[in-house]
Tab-separated table of C-alpha atoms in Angstrom:
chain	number	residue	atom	x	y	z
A	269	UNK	CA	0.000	0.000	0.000
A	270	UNK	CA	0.927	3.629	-0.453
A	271	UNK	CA	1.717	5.920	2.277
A	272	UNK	CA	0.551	9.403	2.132
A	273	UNK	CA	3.105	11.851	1.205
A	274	UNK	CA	3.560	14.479	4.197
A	275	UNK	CA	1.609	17.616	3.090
A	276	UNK	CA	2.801	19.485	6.462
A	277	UNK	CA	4.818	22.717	5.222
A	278	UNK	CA	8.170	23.097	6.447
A	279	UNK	CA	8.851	26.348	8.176
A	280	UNK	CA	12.306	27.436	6.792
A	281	UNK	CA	13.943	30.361	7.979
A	282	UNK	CA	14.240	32.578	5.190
A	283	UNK	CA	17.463	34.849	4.912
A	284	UNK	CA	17.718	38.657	3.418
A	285	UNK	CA	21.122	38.433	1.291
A	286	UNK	CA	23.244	41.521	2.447
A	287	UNK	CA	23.206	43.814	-0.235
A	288	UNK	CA	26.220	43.725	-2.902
A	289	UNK	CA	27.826	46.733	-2.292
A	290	UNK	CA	28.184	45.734	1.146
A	291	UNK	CA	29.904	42.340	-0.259
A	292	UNK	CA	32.110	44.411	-2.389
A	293	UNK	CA	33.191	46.908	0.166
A	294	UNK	CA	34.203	44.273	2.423
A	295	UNK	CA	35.890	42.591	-0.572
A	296	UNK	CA	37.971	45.384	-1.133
A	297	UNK	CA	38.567	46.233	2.543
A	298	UNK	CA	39.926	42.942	3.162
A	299	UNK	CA	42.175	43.467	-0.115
A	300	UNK	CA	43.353	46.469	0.913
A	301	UNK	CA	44.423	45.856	4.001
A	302	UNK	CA	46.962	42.889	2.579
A	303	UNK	CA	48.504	45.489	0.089
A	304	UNK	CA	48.413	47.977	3.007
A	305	UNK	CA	50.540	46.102	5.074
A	306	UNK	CA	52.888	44.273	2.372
A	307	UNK	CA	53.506	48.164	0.996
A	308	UNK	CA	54.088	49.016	5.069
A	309	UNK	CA	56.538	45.802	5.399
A	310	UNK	CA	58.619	46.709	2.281
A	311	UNK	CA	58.530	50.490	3.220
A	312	UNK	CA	59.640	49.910	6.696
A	313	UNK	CA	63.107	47.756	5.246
A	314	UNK	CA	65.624	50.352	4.955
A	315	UNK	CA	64.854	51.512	9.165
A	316	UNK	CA	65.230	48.089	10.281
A	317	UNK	CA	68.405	47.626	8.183
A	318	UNK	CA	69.637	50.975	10.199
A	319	UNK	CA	68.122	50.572	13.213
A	320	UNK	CA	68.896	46.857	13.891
A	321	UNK	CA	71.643	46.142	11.407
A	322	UNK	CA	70.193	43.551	9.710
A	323	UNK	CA	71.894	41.819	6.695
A	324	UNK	CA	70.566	41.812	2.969
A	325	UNK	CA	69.836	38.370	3.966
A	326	UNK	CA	68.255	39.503	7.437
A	327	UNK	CA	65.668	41.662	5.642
A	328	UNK	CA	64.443	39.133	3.008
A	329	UNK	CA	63.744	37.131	6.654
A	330	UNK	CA	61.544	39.858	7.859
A	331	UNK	CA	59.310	39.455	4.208
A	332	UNK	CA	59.745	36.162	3.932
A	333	UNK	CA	58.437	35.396	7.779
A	334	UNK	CA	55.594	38.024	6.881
A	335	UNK	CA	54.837	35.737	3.798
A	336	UNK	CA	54.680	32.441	5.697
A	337	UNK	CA	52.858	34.008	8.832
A	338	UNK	CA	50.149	35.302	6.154
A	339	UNK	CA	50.103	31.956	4.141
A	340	UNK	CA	49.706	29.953	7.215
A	341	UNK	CA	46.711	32.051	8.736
A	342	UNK	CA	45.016	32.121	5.093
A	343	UNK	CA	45.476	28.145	5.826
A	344	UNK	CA	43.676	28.422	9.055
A	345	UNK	CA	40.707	30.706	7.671
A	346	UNK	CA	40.168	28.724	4.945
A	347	UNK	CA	39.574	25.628	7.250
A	348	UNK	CA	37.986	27.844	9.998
A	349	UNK	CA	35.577	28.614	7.393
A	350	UNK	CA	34.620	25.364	5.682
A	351	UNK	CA	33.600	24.929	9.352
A	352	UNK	CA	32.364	27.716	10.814
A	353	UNK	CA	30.712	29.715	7.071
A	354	UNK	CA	32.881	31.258	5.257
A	355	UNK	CA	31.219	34.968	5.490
A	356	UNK	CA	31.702	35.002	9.412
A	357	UNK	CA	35.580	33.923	9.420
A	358	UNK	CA	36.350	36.357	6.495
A	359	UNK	CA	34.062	38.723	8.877
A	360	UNK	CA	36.275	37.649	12.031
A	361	UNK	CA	39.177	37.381	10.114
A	362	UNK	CA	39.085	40.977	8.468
A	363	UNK	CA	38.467	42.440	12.276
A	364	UNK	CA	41.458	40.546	13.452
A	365	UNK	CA	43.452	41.688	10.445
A	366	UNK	CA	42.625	45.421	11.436
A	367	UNK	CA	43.691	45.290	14.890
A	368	UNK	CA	46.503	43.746	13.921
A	369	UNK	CA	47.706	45.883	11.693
A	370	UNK	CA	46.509	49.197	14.079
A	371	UNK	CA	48.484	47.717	16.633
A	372	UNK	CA	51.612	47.126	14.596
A	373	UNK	CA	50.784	51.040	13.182
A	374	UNK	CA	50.678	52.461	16.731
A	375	UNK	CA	53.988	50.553	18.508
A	376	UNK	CA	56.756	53.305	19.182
A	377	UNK	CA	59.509	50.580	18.483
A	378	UNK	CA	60.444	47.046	18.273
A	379	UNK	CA	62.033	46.620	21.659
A	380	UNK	CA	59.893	44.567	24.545
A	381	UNK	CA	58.452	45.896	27.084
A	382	UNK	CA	60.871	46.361	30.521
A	383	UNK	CA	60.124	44.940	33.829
A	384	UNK	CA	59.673	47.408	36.391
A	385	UNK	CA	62.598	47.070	38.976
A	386	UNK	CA	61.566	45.335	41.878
């Protein structure tokens, strides 16, 4: 015998798209903000060679560990968001990105921090 197909409606949460301009504009935030801060590591070269006489080969550490850091993280996002949705960790991952990079913008200098005699 048959069975009766199941005539119940499913209630699905229907979602508004964000509107594209808004996807662009992040787009191009994101993208600016890794040109931003490649253009900021290259710029910054000659003071470290000065200021912490680094080698030729000491500097093409400093862009070469910016490279890996950045390829590795790109690793993690991309993972983080086949998991998680993929607008939410660019989301997450473009805040991070910013802070990052304000932080790095607003240090005075390289050297740590010194403990406070005791």
């Amino acid at each position: 015998m048959l069975e009766a197909a199941d005539l119940t409606p499913t209630l699905r949460r229907r979602t508004v798209p964000p509107p594209t301009w808004l996807v662009v504009a992040l787009a191009c935030a994101g993208q600016f903000l890794v040109v931003l801060d490649v253009s900021v590591v290259n710029v910054a070269l000659p003071s470290m060679r000065t200021d912490l006489g680094l080698s030729e080969a000491g500097l093409q550490w400093v862009v070469n560990a910016y490279a890996i850091a950045f390829a590795g993280f790109m690793l993690l996002g991309g993972r983080a968001g086949d998991l998680y949705g993929r607008k939410r960790m660019f989301l997450v991952g473009l805040g991070l990105f910013t802070l990052a990079s304000l932080g790095g913008g607003r240090a005075a200098d390289a050297s740590p921090p010194v403990p406070a005699p005791r």
